[in-house]
Short mmCIF file of C-alpha atoms and ligand atoms in Angstrom, two decimals:
data_model
loop_
_atom_site.label_atom_id
_atom_site.label_comp_id
_atom_site.label_asym_id
_atom_site.label_seq_id
_atom_site.Cartn_x
_atom_site.Cartn_y
_atom_site.Cartn_z
CA UNK J 1031 40.56 103.56 136.83
CA UNK J 1032 42.87 106.37 135.17
CA UNK J 1033 40.82 107.54 131.71
CA UNK J 1034 42.49 109.63 129.48
CA UNK J 1035 42.63 110.41 125.65
CA UNK J 1036 45.72 110.44 123.29
CA UNK J 1037 46.14 111.02 119.74
CA UNK J 1038 49.03 108.71 117.91
CA UNK J 1039 48.42 106.24 115.45
CA UNK J 1040 47.01 103.03 116.56
CA UNK J 1041 50.03 100.74 115.88
CA UNK J 1042 52.04 102.91 118.25
CA UNK J 1043 49.73 102.59 121.18
CA UNK J 1044 51.09 100.24 124.18
CA UNK J 1045 48.27 98.49 125.81
CA UNK J 1046 47.32 95.30 126.87
CA UNK J 1047 44.01 95.79 124.65
CA UNK J 1048 43.67 97.76 121.84
CA UNK J 1049 39.49 97.76 121.18
CA UNK J 1050 38.56 98.67 117.54
CA UNK J 1051 35.14 99.21 116.57
CA UNK J 1052 33.62 97.70 113.00
CA UNK J 1053 30.61 98.00 111.50
CA UNK J 1054 28.64 95.14 109.49
CA UNK J 1055 30.08 95.12 106.52
CA UNK J 1056 33.35 95.56 107.53
CA UNK J 1057 35.28 98.20 105.49
CA UNK J 1058 38.90 97.61 105.76
CA UNK J 1059 39.96 101.26 104.92
CA UNK J 1060 41.26 104.38 106.59
CA UNK J 1061 42.44 103.37 110.15
CA UNK J 1062 41.37 99.71 109.96
CA UNK J 1063 43.54 99.33 106.88
CA UNK J 1064 46.77 100.86 108.32
CA UNK J 1065 46.33 98.35 111.22
CA UNK J 1066 45.69 95.41 108.76
CA UNK J 1067 49.04 96.14 107.17
CA UNK J 1068 50.54 96.48 110.71
CA UNK J 1069 49.00 92.98 111.02
CA UNK J 1070 50.36 91.52 107.72
CA UNK J 1071 47.01 91.51 106.14
CA UNK J 1072 45.09 89.17 109.15
CA UNK J 1073 42.12 91.42 109.41
CA UNK J 1074 41.67 90.84 105.34
CA UNK J 1075 42.19 87.19 105.92
CA UNK J 1076 39.60 86.90 109.03
CA UNK J 1077 37.02 89.18 107.06
CA UNK J 1078 37.67 86.45 103.67
CA UNK J 1079 36.82 83.49 106.10
CA UNK J 1080 33.66 84.98 107.54
CA UNK J 1081 35.08 85.40 111.08
CA UNK J 1082 35.19 89.32 110.93
CA UNK J 1083 31.38 90.60 110.10
CA UNK J 1084 31.03 93.23 112.10
CA UNK J 1085 27.82 91.94 113.20
CA UNK J 1086 25.91 93.68 116.20
CA UNK J 1087 27.71 92.43 119.93
CA UNK J 1088 29.98 90.27 118.04
CA UNK J 1089 33.91 90.15 119.46
CA UNK J 1090 37.18 89.21 117.69
CA UNK J 1091 39.92 88.73 119.75
CA UNK J 1092 43.20 88.62 118.56
CA UNK J 1093 46.18 87.57 121.02
CA UNK J 1094 49.65 87.83 120.75
CA UNK J 1095 49.41 89.83 117.82
CA UNK J 1096 52.90 91.09 116.37
CA UNK J 1097 53.33 94.42 114.56
CA UNK J 1098 52.09 96.32 116.79
CA UNK J 1099 52.65 98.06 120.40
CA UNK J 1100 49.74 96.60 121.58
CA UNK J 1101 49.88 93.00 123.00
CA UNK J 1102 45.80 91.90 122.08
CA UNK J 1103 43.65 93.65 119.47
CA UNK J 1104 39.72 93.50 120.32
CA UNK J 1105 37.51 93.97 117.41
CA UNK J 1106 33.91 94.60 118.28
CA UNK J 1107 30.80 94.60 115.88
CA UNK J 1108 28.59 97.42 116.20
CA UNK J 1109 26.15 95.81 113.68
CA UNK J 1110 25.14 97.92 110.78
CA UNK J 1111 25.35 101.65 110.79
CA UNK J 1112 21.72 102.35 110.29
CA UNK J 1113 20.58 100.12 112.81
CA UNK J 1114 23.12 101.91 115.55
CA UNK J 1115 21.53 103.41 118.45
CA UNK J 1116 22.54 104.63 121.69
CA UNK J 1117 21.56 101.62 122.80
CA UNK J 1118 23.15 99.31 121.07
CA UNK J 1119 26.36 101.09 121.25
CA UNK J 1120 25.69 100.58 124.91
CA UNK J 1121 25.43 96.87 124.69
CA UNK J 1122 27.93 96.22 121.90
CA UNK J 1123 30.70 97.83 123.89
CA UNK J 1124 29.86 96.69 127.53
CA UNK J 1125 30.13 93.03 125.96
CA UNK J 1126 33.36 94.14 124.80
CA UNK J 1127 34.53 95.81 128.24
CA UNK J 1128 33.38 92.42 129.94
CA UNK J 1129 35.17 90.05 127.68
CA UNK J 1130 38.10 91.54 128.52
CA UNK J 1131 37.94 92.45 132.20
CA UNK J 1132 38.97 89.20 133.57
CA UNK J 1133 42.28 89.72 134.12
CA UNK J 1134 43.66 91.94 136.95
CA UNK J 1135 45.55 95.61 136.03
CA UNK J 1136 44.67 95.58 132.38
CA UNK J 1137 45.43 98.46 130.32
CA UNK J 1138 43.05 99.23 127.83
CA UNK J 1139 42.99 101.66 124.71
CA UNK J 1140 39.70 102.40 122.63
CA UNK J 1141 39.77 103.66 119.42
CA UNK J 1142 37.13 106.27 118.83
CA UNK J 1143 35.89 106.20 114.93
CA UNK J 1144 37.06 109.67 113.45
CA UNK J 1145 33.46 110.42 112.30
CA UNK J 1146 29.83 110.07 113.28
CA UNK J 1147 28.54 106.20 112.81
CA UNK J 1148 24.87 107.21 111.35
CA UNK J 1149 23.32 109.14 113.87
CA UNK J 1150 25.68 108.59 116.48
CA UNK J 1151 28.31 111.00 117.03
CA UNK J 1152 31.73 109.80 117.88
CA UNK J 1153 31.70 111.66 120.99
CA UNK J 1154 28.41 109.84 121.60
CA UNK J 1155 30.83 106.57 120.96
CA UNK J 1156 33.63 107.95 123.39
CA UNK J 1157 30.92 108.78 126.60
CA UNK J 1158 29.22 105.04 125.52
CA UNK J 1159 32.93 103.26 125.69
CA UNK J 1160 34.00 105.16 128.97
CA UNK J 1161 30.94 104.07 130.42
CA UNK J 1162 31.34 100.57 129.70
CA UNK J 1163 34.75 100.57 130.64
CA UNK J 1164 33.49 101.23 134.14
CA UNK J 1165 30.28 99.20 134.11
CA UNK J 1166 32.00 96.15 132.38
CA UNK J 1167 34.84 96.02 134.47
CA UNK J 1168 32.98 95.71 137.64
CA UNK J 1169 31.47 92.29 138.41
CA UNK J 1170 28.57 91.57 141.46
CA UNK J 1171 31.55 89.36 143.62
CA UNK J 1172 31.91 92.16 145.92
CA UNK J 1173 32.62 89.48 149.02
CA UNK J 1174 33.97 86.98 146.63
CA UNK J 1175 38.12 86.00 147.58
CA UNK J 1176 38.74 85.45 144.17
CA UNK J 1177 37.41 88.29 142.07
CA UNK J 1178 36.19 87.28 138.46
CA UNK J 1179 36.05 90.76 137.26
CA UNK J 1180 38.68 93.42 137.62
CA UNK J 1181 38.49 97.36 136.86
CA UNK J 1182 40.82 98.38 134.21
CA UNK J 1183 44.19 99.82 135.41
CA UNK J 1184 43.91 102.41 132.43
CA UNK J 1185 41.23 103.54 129.57
CA UNK J 1186 42.86 105.46 126.77
CA UNK J 1187 40.71 107.28 124.16
CA UNK J 1188 42.35 107.12 120.91
CA UNK J 1189 41.22 110.31 118.93
CA UNK J 1190 42.13 112.81 116.32
CA UNK J 1191 43.53 116.07 117.03
CA UNK J 1192 40.39 117.72 115.60
CA UNK J 1193 37.99 115.62 117.88
CA UNK J 1194 40.34 115.79 120.83
CA UNK J 1195 38.07 117.90 123.01
CA UNK J 1196 34.95 116.95 122.14
CA UNK J 1197 36.35 113.59 123.24
CA UNK J 1198 37.20 115.05 126.17
CA UNK J 1199 33.75 116.27 127.27
CA UNK J 1200 32.29 113.04 126.11
CA UNK J 1201 34.18 111.29 128.45
CA UNK J 1202 34.19 113.34 131.27
CA UNK J 1203 30.27 112.49 130.97
CA UNK J 1204 30.70 108.47 130.20
CA UNK J 1205 32.67 108.61 133.65
CA UNK J 1206 29.70 110.18 135.59
CA UNK J 1207 27.14 107.92 134.10
CA UNK J 1208 29.37 105.00 134.57
CA UNK J 1209 29.89 105.88 138.04
CA UNK J 1210 26.10 106.45 138.75
CA UNK J 1211 25.11 103.02 137.08
CA UNK J 1212 28.34 101.59 139.33
CA UNK J 1213 26.63 103.10 142.53
CA UNK J 1214 23.13 101.72 142.04
CA UNK J 1215 24.37 98.38 141.05
CA UNK J 1216 26.80 98.57 144.09
CA UNK J 1217 23.90 98.87 146.40
CA UNK J 1218 21.14 96.32 145.23
CA UNK J 1219 24.55 93.95 144.92
CA UNK J 1220 25.53 94.34 148.84
CA UNK J 1221 23.79 92.16 151.55
CA UNK J 1222 20.85 93.56 153.27
CA UNK J 1223 22.88 93.47 156.82
CA UNK J 1224 25.04 96.00 155.16
CA UNK J 1225 22.60 98.06 153.45
CA UNK J 1226 19.77 98.60 156.38
CA UNK J 1227 17.95 101.94 156.11
CA UNK J 1228 20.93 103.50 157.93
CA UNK J 1229 23.53 102.02 156.23
CA UNK J 1230 21.72 103.32 152.90
CA UNK J 1231 21.69 106.89 154.25
CA UNK J 1232 24.72 106.97 155.92
CA UNK J 1233 26.34 105.87 152.04
CA UNK J 1234 23.76 108.57 150.50
CA UNK J 1235 25.26 110.97 152.72
CA UNK J 1236 28.70 110.22 152.05
CA UNK J 1237 28.72 110.76 147.91
CA UNK J 1238 26.17 113.78 148.54
CA UNK J 1239 28.70 115.19 150.36
CA UNK J 1240 31.41 114.36 147.46
CA UNK J 1241 29.21 115.69 144.38
CA UNK J 1242 27.67 118.63 146.40
CA UNK J 1243 23.99 117.68 146.65
CA UNK J 1244 22.36 118.88 149.76
CA UNK J 1245 21.29 116.21 152.05
CA UNK J 1246 18.82 115.58 154.59
CA UNK J 1247 18.26 112.71 156.67
CA UNK J 1248 14.93 112.06 158.58
CA UNK J 1249 15.11 109.40 161.34
CA UNK J 1250 11.96 107.74 163.08
CA UNK J 1251 11.21 110.93 165.50
CA UNK J 1252 11.06 113.16 162.54
CA UNK J 1253 9.05 110.78 160.15
CA UNK J 1254 6.54 110.06 162.98
CA UNK J 1255 6.28 114.34 163.02
CA UNK J 1256 5.75 114.37 159.49
CA UNK J 1257 2.85 111.66 160.07
CA UNK J 1258 4.36 109.02 157.88
CA UNK J 1259 2.59 106.30 159.36
CA UNK J 1260 1.43 104.10 156.19
CA UNK J 1261 5.50 104.13 156.07
CA UNK J 1262 6.10 103.55 159.52
CA UNK J 1263 3.46 100.36 159.89
CA UNK J 1264 6.12 98.81 157.51
CA UNK J 1265 9.02 99.15 159.66
CA UNK J 1266 7.40 98.57 162.76
CA UNK J 1267 8.27 95.06 163.16
CA UNK J 1268 11.80 95.33 162.15
CA UNK J 1269 14.44 96.19 164.89
CA UNK J 1270 16.28 98.41 162.22
CA UNK J 1271 14.89 101.86 162.37
CA UNK J 1272 13.74 103.78 159.08
CA UNK J 1273 15.01 106.58 157.48
CA UNK J 1274 14.05 108.65 154.55
CA UNK J 1275 17.05 110.63 152.38
CA UNK J 1276 16.21 114.01 150.69
CA UNK J 1277 18.98 115.16 148.50
CA UNK J 1278 18.41 118.41 146.55
CA UNK J 1279 20.11 119.63 143.59
CA UNK J 1280 19.15 123.09 143.03
CA UNK J 1281 20.54 123.83 139.27
CA UNK J 1282 18.27 125.97 138.16
CA UNK J 1283 16.34 129.35 139.32
CA UNK J 1284 14.86 129.08 143.08
CA UNK J 1285 11.39 129.94 141.28
CA UNK J 1286 11.67 127.09 138.46
CA UNK J 1287 9.80 124.21 138.59
CA UNK J 1288 11.28 121.24 140.91
CA UNK J 1289 11.26 117.58 139.53
CA UNK J 1290 11.25 114.86 142.27
CA UNK J 1291 12.67 111.65 141.82
CA UNK J 1292 11.15 109.09 144.48
CA UNK J 1293 12.55 106.12 145.29
CA UNK J 1294 11.28 102.59 146.65
CA UNK J 1295 13.79 101.78 149.38
CA UNK J 1296 12.77 98.22 151.06
CA UNK J 1297 16.38 97.41 151.84
CA UNK J 1298 14.62 93.38 152.69
CA UNK J 1299 11.23 92.37 151.76
CA UNK J 1300 10.76 89.36 153.87
CA UNK J 1301 6.99 90.05 153.14
CA UNK J 1302 6.08 90.37 156.86
CA UNK J 1303 3.43 88.52 158.60
CA UNK J 1304 2.33 87.58 154.87
CA UNK J 1305 5.91 85.96 154.66
CA UNK J 1306 7.30 85.09 151.20
CA UNK J 1307 8.14 81.75 150.82
CA UNK J 1308 12.22 81.13 150.40
CA UNK J 1309 12.18 81.30 146.70
CA UNK J 1310 10.38 84.80 146.47
CA UNK J 1311 12.34 85.93 149.47
CA UNK J 1312 15.80 84.98 147.99
CA UNK J 1313 16.54 87.95 145.61
CA UNK J 1314 14.37 90.53 148.14
CA UNK J 1315 17.70 92.70 148.81
CA UNK J 1316 16.78 94.23 145.33
CA UNK J 1317 13.83 95.97 146.78
CA UNK J 1318 15.84 98.89 147.44
CA UNK J 1319 16.66 99.45 143.87
CA UNK J 1320 13.98 102.55 143.54
CA UNK J 1321 16.24 104.27 146.09
CA UNK J 1322 19.76 103.16 144.39
CA UNK J 1323 18.59 104.42 141.03
CA UNK J 1324 17.29 107.73 142.75
CA UNK J 1325 20.90 108.33 144.09
CA UNK J 1326 22.72 107.63 141.25
CA UNK J 1327 21.01 109.61 138.95
CA UNK J 1328 21.19 112.44 141.32
CA UNK J 1329 24.77 111.60 141.68
CA UNK J 1330 25.02 112.40 138.12
CA UNK J 1331 22.82 115.07 137.55
CA UNK J 1332 25.27 116.85 140.42
CA UNK J 1333 28.22 116.04 138.81
CA UNK J 1334 26.84 117.42 135.41
CA UNK J 1335 25.77 120.74 136.83
CA UNK J 1336 22.36 120.87 135.07
CA UNK J 1337 20.74 123.80 135.18
CA UNK J 1338 17.55 122.86 136.62
CA UNK J 1339 16.27 122.30 140.16
CA UNK J 1340 15.55 118.28 141.32
CA UNK J 1341 15.18 116.79 144.71
CA UNK J 1342 15.25 112.89 145.02
CA UNK J 1343 13.34 111.17 147.94
CA UNK J 1344 14.13 107.72 149.26
CA UNK J 1345 12.02 106.08 151.45
CA UNK J 1346 14.34 103.05 153.14
CA UNK J 1347 12.48 100.79 155.40
CA UNK J 1348 13.31 96.94 156.21
CA UNK J 1349 10.10 94.91 155.81
CA UNK J 1350 10.05 91.78 158.71
CA UNK J 1351 7.35 89.42 160.57
CA UNK J 1352 7.71 90.21 164.71
CA UNK J 1353 5.52 90.47 167.43
CA UNK J 1354 5.62 94.33 166.71
CA UNK J 1355 4.68 93.76 163.13
CA UNK J 1356 1.65 95.68 161.65
CA UNK J 1357 -1.17 92.98 161.11
CA UNK J 1358 -3.77 92.21 158.39
CA UNK J 1359 -6.87 94.12 159.19
CA UNK J 1360 -4.90 97.43 160.59
CA UNK J 1361 -6.20 100.41 159.10
CA UNK J 1362 -3.33 102.96 158.50
CA UNK J 1363 -3.83 106.73 158.28
CA UNK J 1364 -1.34 107.86 155.92
CA UNK J 1365 0.33 111.21 155.93
CA UNK J 1366 -2.22 112.83 153.22
CA UNK J 1367 -5.49 111.47 155.71
CA UNK J 1368 -5.85 108.24 153.37
CA UNK J 1369 -7.07 105.48 155.28
CA UNK J 1370 -5.51 102.25 154.07
CA UNK J 1371 -6.77 98.95 155.03
CA UNK J 1372 -3.53 96.32 154.87
CA UNK J 1373 -4.71 92.77 153.40
CA UNK J 1374 -1.28 91.92 152.44
CA UNK J 1375 1.82 92.76 154.28
CA UNK J 1376 3.97 92.19 151.94
CA UNK J 1377 2.29 94.89 149.38
CA UNK J 1378 4.24 97.44 151.57
CA UNK J 1379 6.16 99.25 148.54
CA UNK J 1380 2.97 101.30 148.04
CA UNK J 1381 2.54 101.84 151.79
CA UNK J 1382 6.14 103.46 151.80
CA UNK J 1383 5.72 105.21 148.48
CA UNK J 1384 2.34 106.66 149.57
CA UNK J 1385 3.91 109.19 152.49
CA UNK J 1386 7.09 109.98 150.47
CA UNK J 1387 4.72 110.54 147.31
CA UNK J 1388 2.73 113.36 149.60
CA UNK J 1389 5.50 114.53 151.29
CA UNK J 1390 7.28 115.38 147.52
CA UNK J 1391 4.35 116.82 146.59
CA UNK J 1392 3.77 119.20 149.76
CA UNK J 1393 7.47 120.22 149.50
CA UNK J 1394 6.32 121.74 145.81
CA UNK J 1395 7.18 119.00 143.29
CA UNK J 1396 6.11 120.01 139.94
CA UNK J 1397 6.90 116.42 138.18
CA UNK J 1398 7.19 113.48 139.48
CA UNK J 1399 9.20 110.30 138.94
CA UNK J 1400 8.99 107.25 141.26
CA UNK J 1401 10.35 103.81 140.72
CA UNK J 1402 9.82 100.76 142.58
CA UNK J 1403 10.33 96.98 142.38
CA UNK J 1404 7.06 96.85 143.10
CA UNK J 1405 5.18 94.21 141.83
CA UNK J 1406 5.60 90.88 140.50
CA UNK J 1407 2.73 90.99 138.52
CA UNK J 1408 4.63 93.63 136.25
CA UNK J 1409 7.05 90.97 135.67
CA UNK J 1410 4.61 88.25 134.87
CA UNK J 1411 3.10 91.12 132.06
CA UNK J 1412 6.02 92.14 130.92
CA UNK J 1413 8.98 90.19 131.08
CA UNK J 1414 12.45 90.60 133.54
CA UNK J 1415 13.69 92.82 130.78
CA UNK J 1416 11.03 95.34 130.72
CA UNK J 1417 9.80 98.46 133.30
CA UNK J 1418 5.87 99.03 133.02
CA UNK J 1419 5.03 102.77 132.78
CA UNK J 1420 1.90 104.27 134.70
CA UNK J 1421 1.31 107.65 134.33
CA UNK J 1422 -1.87 110.49 135.13
CA UNK J 1423 -0.65 112.98 132.37
CA UNK J 1424 0.26 111.61 128.94
CA UNK J 1425 2.48 114.33 128.10
CA UNK J 1426 4.71 113.58 130.94
CA UNK J 1427 4.68 110.10 130.22
CA UNK J 1428 5.87 110.72 126.74
CA UNK J 1429 8.68 112.76 127.55
CA UNK J 1430 9.99 109.96 130.20
CA UNK J 1431 9.05 107.08 127.34
CA UNK J 1432 11.07 108.96 124.94
CA UNK J 1433 14.14 109.73 127.38
CA UNK J 1434 14.08 106.18 128.31
CA UNK J 1435 14.17 105.11 124.20
CA UNK J 1436 16.93 107.27 123.81
CA UNK J 1437 19.31 105.59 126.27
CA UNK J 1438 17.86 102.32 125.12
CA UNK J 1439 16.07 101.41 128.10
CA UNK J 1440 12.87 99.18 127.74
CA UNK J 1441 9.43 100.68 129.30
CA UNK J 1442 5.98 99.93 128.28
CA UNK J 1443 3.40 101.93 129.33
CA UNK J 1444 0.07 100.49 130.86
CA UNK J 1445 -3.34 101.63 131.24
CA UNK J 1446 -4.61 103.53 134.15
CA UNK J 1447 -8.66 103.80 133.47
CA UNK J 1448 -11.00 104.16 136.00
CA UNK J 1449 -12.63 100.75 135.92
CA UNK J 1450 -9.16 99.61 137.91
CA UNK J 1451 -10.10 101.52 140.96
CA UNK J 1452 -12.75 99.82 141.70
CA UNK J 1453 -10.35 97.03 142.84
CA UNK J 1454 -8.91 98.85 145.54
CA UNK J 1455 -11.83 100.15 147.20
CA UNK J 1456 -12.00 99.77 150.99
CA UNK J 1457 -14.53 97.95 153.19
CA UNK J 1458 -13.83 99.72 156.23
CA UNK J 1459 -11.25 102.41 155.07
CA UNK J 1460 -10.88 104.13 152.06
CA UNK J 1461 -8.62 101.62 149.81
CA UNK J 1462 -6.79 98.50 150.37
CA UNK J 1463 -3.49 97.30 149.89
CA UNK J 1464 -4.16 95.33 147.39
CA UNK J 1465 -6.51 94.90 144.50
CA UNK J 1466 -6.61 90.86 143.84
CA UNK J 1467 -4.89 88.77 141.64
CA UNK J 1468 -5.59 90.42 138.24
CA UNK J 1469 -4.22 93.48 136.98
CA UNK J 1470 -1.89 93.48 139.96
CA UNK J 1471 0.64 95.77 138.51
CA UNK J 1472 -2.15 98.55 136.96
CA UNK J 1473 -3.64 98.41 141.00
CA UNK J 1474 -0.82 99.11 142.67
CA UNK J 1475 0.06 102.43 140.41
CA UNK J 1476 -3.67 103.24 141.14
CA UNK J 1477 -2.86 103.06 144.63
CA UNK J 1478 -0.09 105.39 144.41
CA UNK J 1479 -1.83 107.92 142.31
CA UNK J 1480 -3.90 108.76 145.64
CA UNK J 1481 -0.93 110.36 147.21
CA UNK J 1482 0.53 112.81 144.00
CA UNK J 1483 -2.46 115.07 144.11
CA UNK J 1484 -2.53 114.86 140.39
CA UNK J 1485 0.55 116.04 139.91
CA UNK J 1486 2.03 115.27 136.91
CA UNK J 1487 3.97 111.87 137.63
CA UNK J 1488 5.01 108.51 136.09
CA UNK J 1489 5.41 105.51 138.26
CA UNK J 1490 8.12 102.85 137.00
CA UNK J 1491 7.86 99.06 137.84
CA UNK J 1492 11.08 98.07 137.69
CA UNK J 1493 10.79 94.71 139.36
CA UNK J 1494 11.64 93.11 135.92
CA UNK J 1495 14.74 94.72 134.53
CA UNK J 1496 16.51 95.91 138.49
CA UNK J 1497 17.77 92.69 139.48
CA UNK J 1498 19.28 90.02 136.62
CA UNK J 1499 18.83 86.57 137.56
CA UNK J 1500 21.95 85.26 135.36
CA UNK J 1501 24.88 86.95 133.70
CA UNK J 1502 24.37 87.86 129.36
CA UNK J 1503 27.57 88.79 127.55
CA UNK J 1504 26.37 92.46 127.67
CA UNK J 1505 25.83 92.75 131.65
CA UNK J 1506 26.40 90.82 134.57
CA UNK J 1507 23.57 89.02 137.19
CA UNK J 1508 22.66 90.82 140.13
CA UNK J 1509 21.63 94.99 140.26
CA UNK J 1510 22.02 96.58 136.68
CA UNK J 1511 21.33 99.93 137.56
CA UNK J 1512 18.62 100.50 135.07
CA UNK J 1513 16.98 103.79 134.58
CA UNK J 1514 19.51 105.92 135.78
CA UNK J 1515 20.48 106.79 132.43
CA UNK J 1516 17.14 107.74 131.82
CA UNK J 1517 16.38 109.90 134.80
CA UNK J 1518 19.64 111.74 133.83
CA UNK J 1519 18.21 112.33 130.07
CA UNK J 1520 14.64 113.59 131.83
CA UNK J 1521 16.42 115.75 133.67
CA UNK J 1522 18.80 117.07 130.73
CA UNK J 1523 15.55 117.50 128.70
CA UNK J 1524 13.71 119.77 131.31
CA UNK J 1525 13.48 123.31 130.23
CA UNK J 1526 15.87 125.44 132.88
N1 BES T 940 9.35 93.61 146.35
C1 BES T 940 7.89 92.98 145.96
C2 BES T 940 7.83 92.96 144.15
C3 BES T 940 8.90 91.83 143.78
C4 BES T 940 8.72 91.04 142.63
C5 BES T 940 10.43 92.76 143.59
C6 BES T 940 10.02 90.40 142.45
C7 BES T 940 11.09 92.29 142.66
C8 BES T 940 10.44 91.11 142.30
C9 BES T 940 6.61 93.69 146.43
O1 BES T 940 6.66 93.78 147.73
C10 BES T 940 5.77 92.51 146.55
O2 BES T 940 5.89 91.71 147.23
N2 BES T 940 4.73 92.46 146.20
C11 BES T 940 3.77 91.76 146.00
C12 BES T 940 2.05 92.27 146.27
C13 BES T 940 1.22 91.43 146.18
C14 BES T 940 1.18 91.16 147.48
C15 BES T 940 0.08 92.30 145.91
C16 BES T 940 3.75 90.61 145.14
O3 BES T 940 3.84 91.00 143.75
O4 BES T 940 3.21 89.71 144.99
MN1 MN T 941 6.50 92.80 149.20
ZN1 ZN T 942 8.86 94.79 148.25
#
């Protein structure tokens, strides 16, 4: 998609769609008044009829207009100025871009407001619009012969000569964010026969080379050498060999703290011998969403050249039943020496993360965030749109939650009290890989905590929000790319 800035009167803009944000209540002054005059007063009439309200995420398309160089106008409501946040902005603008991406080769222009709207600057609006142009015009129909959604041919941001430089910076950021989110979505949406551990690692190596990330890939012999037997147990029933991808962005001083981002990358979770029923297995290509989020975030961190040190770790395996699969009752010795009783082979994500987390700790991580589609219990607790947050360090957790809030991504902290440790105490080994029916999201987090050696750590259980079961006006079904933005915001908030 060609993305550019332009300073010109709105009536002079040649485009298939001219997208104009409005707030509630709509005030037909300034640029909007000029547009209204060119449109022979139709904006005023729409407002008087109650059809143009500026209500949050409302869209009013005007097709076949005359008086402008643009063929169509889309008025998009941002809601009340005092309620505007960057999350609400993303939602309204993605609703707009989704609504006009059903045709091929569409040229779109977006009228950047001249000044801030409440607490949101015009540069932030330009970033959000650019990201929305990229995400809203890409669907999950990767393999459909007849596509439902088409990337815009071009996206022009109409700005003033005063804010042009700010808008240019904002646009390049928007492009980076939009592409990172789309990368995570794309990987989740691709089928598990393509995104195998090797398929994922190959793609990761390609994007790493493109954006200047250091990339190391551990194959099975290397993983064995690293004693990652908990992760390898999950992989052993599959014909697809495992991989661990390590991506490194060294933007800070060599001695500066290292942030580790760790992602669960189960490229297909059949449940293993504790086989899932069809309904539960149906969407389990999404079980590598944590790894995809980490990959997306790492590309953005690298492209923005953030002055910090960040390492991304992606533990990639396929969980399958077979004659060589790991079994119920098996005792696994994880990389850090903790012994694990396998009570359920479907509680595999924590077995993968166990070894990857301990590797990250030994590699010098000073702070850790892991992301995983870890438990159905978390979806039961918080619903499909909210991630569970778990931590051993409140101030680090607060930093991550506040970054999430700033991006409009919903995460809710759950307790990590000692009493939950009893539920995963082992009979034969140190710990068991399930804590039973109750508090399943928390006992999973408690399991992970055994592998972070007391380092400040936040676990985000994204089982709900990583994969959307249906289309909504503001987002496509399938992979969502959730928490890519949060990870980027966390990295930006680190002290250089
Ligand atoms: N990948 C699943 C969790 C999941 C469920 C992700 C729904 C996305 C949507 C995970 O590996 C799993 O199977 N967890 C089990 C744990 C149980 C066996 C203790 C679960 O949640 O049922
Ligand atoms: Mn599972
Ligand atoms: Zn899983």
